[in-house]
Short mmCIF file of C-alpha atoms in Angstrom, two decimals:
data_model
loop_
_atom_site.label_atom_id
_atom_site.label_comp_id
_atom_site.label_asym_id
_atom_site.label_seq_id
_atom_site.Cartn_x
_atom_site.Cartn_y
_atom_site.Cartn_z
CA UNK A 1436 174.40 234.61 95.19
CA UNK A 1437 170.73 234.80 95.50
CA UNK A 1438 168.96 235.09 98.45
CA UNK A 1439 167.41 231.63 100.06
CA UNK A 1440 164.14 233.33 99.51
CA UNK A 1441 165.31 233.89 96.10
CA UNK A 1442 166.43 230.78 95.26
CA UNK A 1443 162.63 229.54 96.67
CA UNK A 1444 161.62 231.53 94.40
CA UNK A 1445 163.09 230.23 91.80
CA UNK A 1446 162.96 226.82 92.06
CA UNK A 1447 158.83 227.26 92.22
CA UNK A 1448 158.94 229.80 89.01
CA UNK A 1449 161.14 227.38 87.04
CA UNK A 1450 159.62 224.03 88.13
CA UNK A 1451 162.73 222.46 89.86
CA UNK A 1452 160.36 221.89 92.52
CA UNK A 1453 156.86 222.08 93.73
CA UNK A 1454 154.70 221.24 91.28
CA UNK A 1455 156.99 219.55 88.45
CA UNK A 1456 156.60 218.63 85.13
CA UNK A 1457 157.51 214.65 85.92
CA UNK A 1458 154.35 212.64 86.30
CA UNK A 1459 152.91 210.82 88.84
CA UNK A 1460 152.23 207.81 86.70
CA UNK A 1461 156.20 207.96 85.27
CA UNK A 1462 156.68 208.33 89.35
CA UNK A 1463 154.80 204.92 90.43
CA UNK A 1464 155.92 203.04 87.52
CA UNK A 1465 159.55 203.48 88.41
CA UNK A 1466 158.83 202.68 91.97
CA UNK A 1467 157.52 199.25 90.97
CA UNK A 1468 160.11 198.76 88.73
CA UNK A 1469 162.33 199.33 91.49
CA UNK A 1470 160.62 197.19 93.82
CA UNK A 1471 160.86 194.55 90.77
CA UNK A 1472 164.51 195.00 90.94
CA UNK A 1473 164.76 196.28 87.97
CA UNK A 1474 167.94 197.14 86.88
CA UNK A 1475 166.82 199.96 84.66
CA UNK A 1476 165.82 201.85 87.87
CA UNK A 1477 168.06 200.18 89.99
CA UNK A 1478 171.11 202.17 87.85
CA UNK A 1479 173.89 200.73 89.82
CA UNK A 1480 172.63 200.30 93.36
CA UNK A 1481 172.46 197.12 94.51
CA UNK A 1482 169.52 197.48 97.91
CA UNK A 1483 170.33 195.67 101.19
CA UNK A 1484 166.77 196.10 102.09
CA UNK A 1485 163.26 194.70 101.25
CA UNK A 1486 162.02 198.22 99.36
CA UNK A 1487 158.44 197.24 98.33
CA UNK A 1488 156.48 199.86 96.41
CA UNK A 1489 154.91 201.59 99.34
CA UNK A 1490 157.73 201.60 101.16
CA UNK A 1491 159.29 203.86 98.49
CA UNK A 1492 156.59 205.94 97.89
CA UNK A 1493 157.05 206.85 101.65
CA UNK A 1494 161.14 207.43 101.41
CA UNK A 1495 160.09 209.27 98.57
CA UNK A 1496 157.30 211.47 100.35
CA UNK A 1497 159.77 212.23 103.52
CA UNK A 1498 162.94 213.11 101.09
CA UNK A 1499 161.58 215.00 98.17
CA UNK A 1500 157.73 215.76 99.25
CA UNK A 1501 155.90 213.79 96.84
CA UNK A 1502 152.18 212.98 97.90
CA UNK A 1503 151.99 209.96 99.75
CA UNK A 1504 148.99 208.61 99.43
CA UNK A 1505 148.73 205.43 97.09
CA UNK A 1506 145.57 206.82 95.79
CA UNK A 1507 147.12 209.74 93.82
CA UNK A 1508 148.09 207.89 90.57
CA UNK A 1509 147.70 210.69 88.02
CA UNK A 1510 148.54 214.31 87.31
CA UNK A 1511 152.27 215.55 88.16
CA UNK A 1512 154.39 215.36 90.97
CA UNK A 1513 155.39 217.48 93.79
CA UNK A 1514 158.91 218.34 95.22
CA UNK A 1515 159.11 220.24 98.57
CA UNK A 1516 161.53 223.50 97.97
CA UNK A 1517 162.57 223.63 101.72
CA UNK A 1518 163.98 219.95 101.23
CA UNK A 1519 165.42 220.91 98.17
CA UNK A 1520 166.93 223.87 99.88
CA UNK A 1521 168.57 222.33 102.71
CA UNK A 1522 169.94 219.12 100.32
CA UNK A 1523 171.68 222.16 98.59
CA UNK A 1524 172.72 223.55 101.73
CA UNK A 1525 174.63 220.05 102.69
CA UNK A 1526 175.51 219.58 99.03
CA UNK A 1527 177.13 223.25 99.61
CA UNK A 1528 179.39 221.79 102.52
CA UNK A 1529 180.70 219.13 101.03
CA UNK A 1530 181.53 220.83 98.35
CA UNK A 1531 183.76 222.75 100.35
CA UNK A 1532 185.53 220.47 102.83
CA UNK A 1533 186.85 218.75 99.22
CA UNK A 1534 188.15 222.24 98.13
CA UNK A 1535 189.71 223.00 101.98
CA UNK A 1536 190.84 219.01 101.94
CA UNK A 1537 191.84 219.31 98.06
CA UNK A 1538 190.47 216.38 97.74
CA UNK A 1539 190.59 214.97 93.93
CA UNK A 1540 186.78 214.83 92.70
CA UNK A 1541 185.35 212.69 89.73
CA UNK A 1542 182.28 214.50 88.35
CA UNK A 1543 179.62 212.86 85.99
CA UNK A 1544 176.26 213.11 84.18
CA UNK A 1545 173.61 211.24 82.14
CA UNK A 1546 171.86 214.42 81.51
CA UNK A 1547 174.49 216.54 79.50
CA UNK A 1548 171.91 218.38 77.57
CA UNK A 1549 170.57 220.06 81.35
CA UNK A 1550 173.34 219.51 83.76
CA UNK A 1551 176.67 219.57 82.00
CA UNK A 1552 176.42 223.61 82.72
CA UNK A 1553 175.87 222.80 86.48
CA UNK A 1554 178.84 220.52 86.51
CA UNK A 1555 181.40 222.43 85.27
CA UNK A 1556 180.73 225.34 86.75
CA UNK A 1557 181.81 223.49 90.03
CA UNK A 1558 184.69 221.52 88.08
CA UNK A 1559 185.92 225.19 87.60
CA UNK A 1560 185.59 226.21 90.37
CA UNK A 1561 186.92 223.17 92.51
CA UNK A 1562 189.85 223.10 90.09
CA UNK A 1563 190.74 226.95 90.92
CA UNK A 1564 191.08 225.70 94.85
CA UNK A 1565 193.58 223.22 93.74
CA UNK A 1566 191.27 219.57 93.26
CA UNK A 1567 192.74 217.57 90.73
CA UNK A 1568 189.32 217.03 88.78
CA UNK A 1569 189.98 213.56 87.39
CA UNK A 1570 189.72 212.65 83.80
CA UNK A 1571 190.13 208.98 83.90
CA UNK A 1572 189.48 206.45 80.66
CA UNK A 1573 188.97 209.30 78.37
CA UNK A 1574 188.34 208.11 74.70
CA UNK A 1575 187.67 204.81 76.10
CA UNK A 1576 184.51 202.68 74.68
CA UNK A 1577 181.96 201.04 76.25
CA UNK A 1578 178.65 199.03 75.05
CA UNK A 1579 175.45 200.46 76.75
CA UNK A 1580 171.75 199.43 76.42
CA UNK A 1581 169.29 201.65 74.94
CA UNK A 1582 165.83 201.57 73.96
CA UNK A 1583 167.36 200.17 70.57
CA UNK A 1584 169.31 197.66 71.94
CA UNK A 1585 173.17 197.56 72.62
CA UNK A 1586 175.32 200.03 71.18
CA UNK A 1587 178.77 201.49 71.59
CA UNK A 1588 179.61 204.85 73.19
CA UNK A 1589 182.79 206.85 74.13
CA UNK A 1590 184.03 208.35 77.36
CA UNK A 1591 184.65 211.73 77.03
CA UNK A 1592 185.17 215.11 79.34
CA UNK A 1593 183.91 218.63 78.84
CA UNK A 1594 184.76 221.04 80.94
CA UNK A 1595 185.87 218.63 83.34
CA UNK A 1596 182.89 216.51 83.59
CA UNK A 1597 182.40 212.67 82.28
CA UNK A 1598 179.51 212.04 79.97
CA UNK A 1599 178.97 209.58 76.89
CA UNK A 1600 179.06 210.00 73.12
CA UNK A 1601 177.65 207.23 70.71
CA UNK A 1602 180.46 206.21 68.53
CA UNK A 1603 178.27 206.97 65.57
CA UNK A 1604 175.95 209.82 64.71
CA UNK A 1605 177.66 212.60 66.36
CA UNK A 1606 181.05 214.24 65.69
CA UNK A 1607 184.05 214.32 67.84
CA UNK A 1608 184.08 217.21 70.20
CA UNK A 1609 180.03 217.92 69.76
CA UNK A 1610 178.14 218.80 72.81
CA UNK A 1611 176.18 217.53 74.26
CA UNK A 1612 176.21 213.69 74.61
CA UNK A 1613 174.03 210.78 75.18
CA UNK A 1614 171.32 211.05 77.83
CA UNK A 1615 171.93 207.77 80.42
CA UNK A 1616 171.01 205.92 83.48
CA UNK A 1617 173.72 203.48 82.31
CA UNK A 1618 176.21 202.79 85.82
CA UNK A 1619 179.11 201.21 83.40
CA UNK A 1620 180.45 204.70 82.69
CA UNK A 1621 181.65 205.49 85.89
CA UNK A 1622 182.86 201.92 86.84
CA UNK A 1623 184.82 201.81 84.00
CA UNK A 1624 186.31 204.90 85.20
CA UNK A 1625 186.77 204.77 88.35
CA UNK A 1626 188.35 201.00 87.11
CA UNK A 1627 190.93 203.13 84.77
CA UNK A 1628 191.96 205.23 87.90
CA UNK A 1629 192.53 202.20 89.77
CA UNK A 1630 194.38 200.78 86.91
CA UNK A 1631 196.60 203.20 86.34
CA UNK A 1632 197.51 203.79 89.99
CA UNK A 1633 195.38 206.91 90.47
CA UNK A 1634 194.56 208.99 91.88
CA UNK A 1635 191.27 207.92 93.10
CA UNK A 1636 188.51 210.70 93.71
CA UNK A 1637 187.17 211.23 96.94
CA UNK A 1638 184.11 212.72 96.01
CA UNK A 1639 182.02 211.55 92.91
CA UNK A 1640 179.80 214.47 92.18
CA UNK A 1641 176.81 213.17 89.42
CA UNK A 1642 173.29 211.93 88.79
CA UNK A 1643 171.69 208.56 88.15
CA UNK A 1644 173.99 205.62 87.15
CA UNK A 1645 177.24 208.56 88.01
CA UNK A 1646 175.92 208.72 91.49
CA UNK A 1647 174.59 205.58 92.16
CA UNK A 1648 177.59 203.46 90.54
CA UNK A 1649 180.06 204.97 92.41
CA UNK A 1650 177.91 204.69 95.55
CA UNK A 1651 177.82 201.09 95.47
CA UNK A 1652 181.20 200.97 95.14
CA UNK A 1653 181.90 202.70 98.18
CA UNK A 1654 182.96 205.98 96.99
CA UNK A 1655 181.13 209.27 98.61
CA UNK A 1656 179.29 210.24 96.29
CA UNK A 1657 176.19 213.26 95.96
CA UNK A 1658 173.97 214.30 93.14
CA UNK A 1659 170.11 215.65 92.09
CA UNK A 1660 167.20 213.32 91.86
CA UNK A 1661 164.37 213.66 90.46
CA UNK A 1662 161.00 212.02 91.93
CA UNK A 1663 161.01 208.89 89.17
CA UNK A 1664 164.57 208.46 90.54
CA UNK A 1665 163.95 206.26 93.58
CA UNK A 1666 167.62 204.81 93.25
CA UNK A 1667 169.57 207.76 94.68
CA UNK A 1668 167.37 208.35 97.57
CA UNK A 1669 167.60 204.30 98.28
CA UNK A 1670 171.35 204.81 98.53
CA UNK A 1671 171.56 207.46 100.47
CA UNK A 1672 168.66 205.60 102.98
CA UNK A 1673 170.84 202.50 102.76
CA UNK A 1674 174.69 204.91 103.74
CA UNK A 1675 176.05 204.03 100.37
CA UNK A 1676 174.72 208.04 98.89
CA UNK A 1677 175.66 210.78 100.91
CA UNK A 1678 173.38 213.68 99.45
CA UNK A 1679 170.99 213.84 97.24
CA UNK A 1680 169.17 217.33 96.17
CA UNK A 1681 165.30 216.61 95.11
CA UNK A 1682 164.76 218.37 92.14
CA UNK A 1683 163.20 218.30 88.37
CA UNK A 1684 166.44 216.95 86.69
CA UNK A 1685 164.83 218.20 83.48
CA UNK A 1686 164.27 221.79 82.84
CA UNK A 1687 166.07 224.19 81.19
CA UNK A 1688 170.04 224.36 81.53
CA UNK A 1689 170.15 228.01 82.55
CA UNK A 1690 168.00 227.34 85.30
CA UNK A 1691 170.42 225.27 87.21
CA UNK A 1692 172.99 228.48 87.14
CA UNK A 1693 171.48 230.20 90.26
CA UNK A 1694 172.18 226.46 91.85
CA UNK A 1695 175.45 226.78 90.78
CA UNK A 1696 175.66 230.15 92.04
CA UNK A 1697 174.51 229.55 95.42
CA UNK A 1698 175.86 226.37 96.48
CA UNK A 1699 179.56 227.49 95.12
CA UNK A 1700 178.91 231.09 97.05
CA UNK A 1701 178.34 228.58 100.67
CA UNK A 1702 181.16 226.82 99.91
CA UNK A 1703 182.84 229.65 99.80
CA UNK A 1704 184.28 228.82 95.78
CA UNK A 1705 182.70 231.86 94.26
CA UNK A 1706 184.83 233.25 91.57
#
């Protein structure tokens, strides 16, 4: 496991925080989208509050670091490693009360092509402590929006972790998947578990629509965020998220692995 200092390290080499590759512009749009309620950016949370644009940008600056001052409106974004460090930290423990507990955990992503490593890595690893790692509504379809309107995509698990194909353009079995905010996959999955008498996870372990879905639904649920993610860090704000790790959701896959390595190492799931 690398050192915290390491890890610090790390995070500031590879851009998973400090100064980050996502833009300050992408940043304040999605804050006034959110404040808009829009559900693009809303991605399954539903607020209980009055979350105007300036209100966010402050959550924002106290949970991942970014500048808040309303007068910064170009260049890139900032994410303060320590928070990032001690998110991990609590996303470590939780981790590991489910394995103690043997809890059954539901994990999730809209970002197969950087996080499906991260994922199953702790699938594996939660799965070796004796968690059921649920597979519910596999090969199941759904319609999602994208940027070219409504189309139809497949549930599917690698490795233990939830993510969605298109039904056309890609073959069975191909990795990655589709990249999505979309919250229907996990309510239609978390629907089939109910369905079928469950079990029902726990712990939802995810990002975006994964996270924030189940949130809302009032199942624990933890994840990364990145800083044009306001939705996560609303939930958690709001009780309905329990942790959420500030980082660049967007870099390289093999630079989540020391994550992976560290927070499975505190949980004490090391292989």
């Amino acid at each position: 496991m690398p050192s915290t200092a390491a890890l610090r390290a790390h995070l500031l080499r590879t851009g998973l925080a400090g100064t980050v590759r996502t833009s300050r512009e992408d940043s304040l749009r999605s804050y006034r989208l959110f404040a808009a309620r829009d559900p693009r950016v809303l991605i399954g949370i539903d607020p209980e509050g009055d979350w105007r644009q300036q209100d966010l940008l402050e959550l924002m600056a106290h949970r991942c670091g970014v500048s808040a001052d309303p007068a910064y409106t170009f260049g890139h974004d900032v994410i303060d490693p320590e928070l990032t460090l001690a998110a991990l930290d609590a996303f470590a423990d939780r981790l590991g009360a489910a394995a103690r507990r043997g809890e059954p955990v539901l994990l999730g992503t809209g970002h197969p092509h950087r996080l499906l490593g991260f994922y199953a890595a702790l699938a594996n690893a939660l799965s070796a402590a004796g968690c059921a790692v649920l597979t519910p509504a596999q090969g199941r379809c759904i319609d999602i929006t994208t940027r070219f309107g409504l189309r139809p995509h497949r549930l599917e698990y690698v490795r233990g972790v939830a993510l969605v194909r298109p039904c056309e353009g890609e073959r069975p079995g191909c990795e990655p998947g589709a990249h999505t905010h979309s919250p229907l996959p996990v309510r239609l999955a978390l629907a089939a578990a109910a369905d079928a008498g469950g079990p029902l996870p726990k712990l939802v372990i995810g990002d975006h629509g994964w996270v924030c879905g189940a949130g809302q639904l009032g199942f624990e649920a933890m994840g990364p965020a990145d800083t044009n993610d306001p939705a996560p860090f609303v939930g958690q704000a709001e009780g309905r998220v329990s942790v959420v790790v500030p980082l660049d959701d967007s870099v390289r896959s093999a630079y989540y692995r020391p994550l992976a390595r560290y927070v499975l190492k505190r949980a004490c799931l090391s292989q």
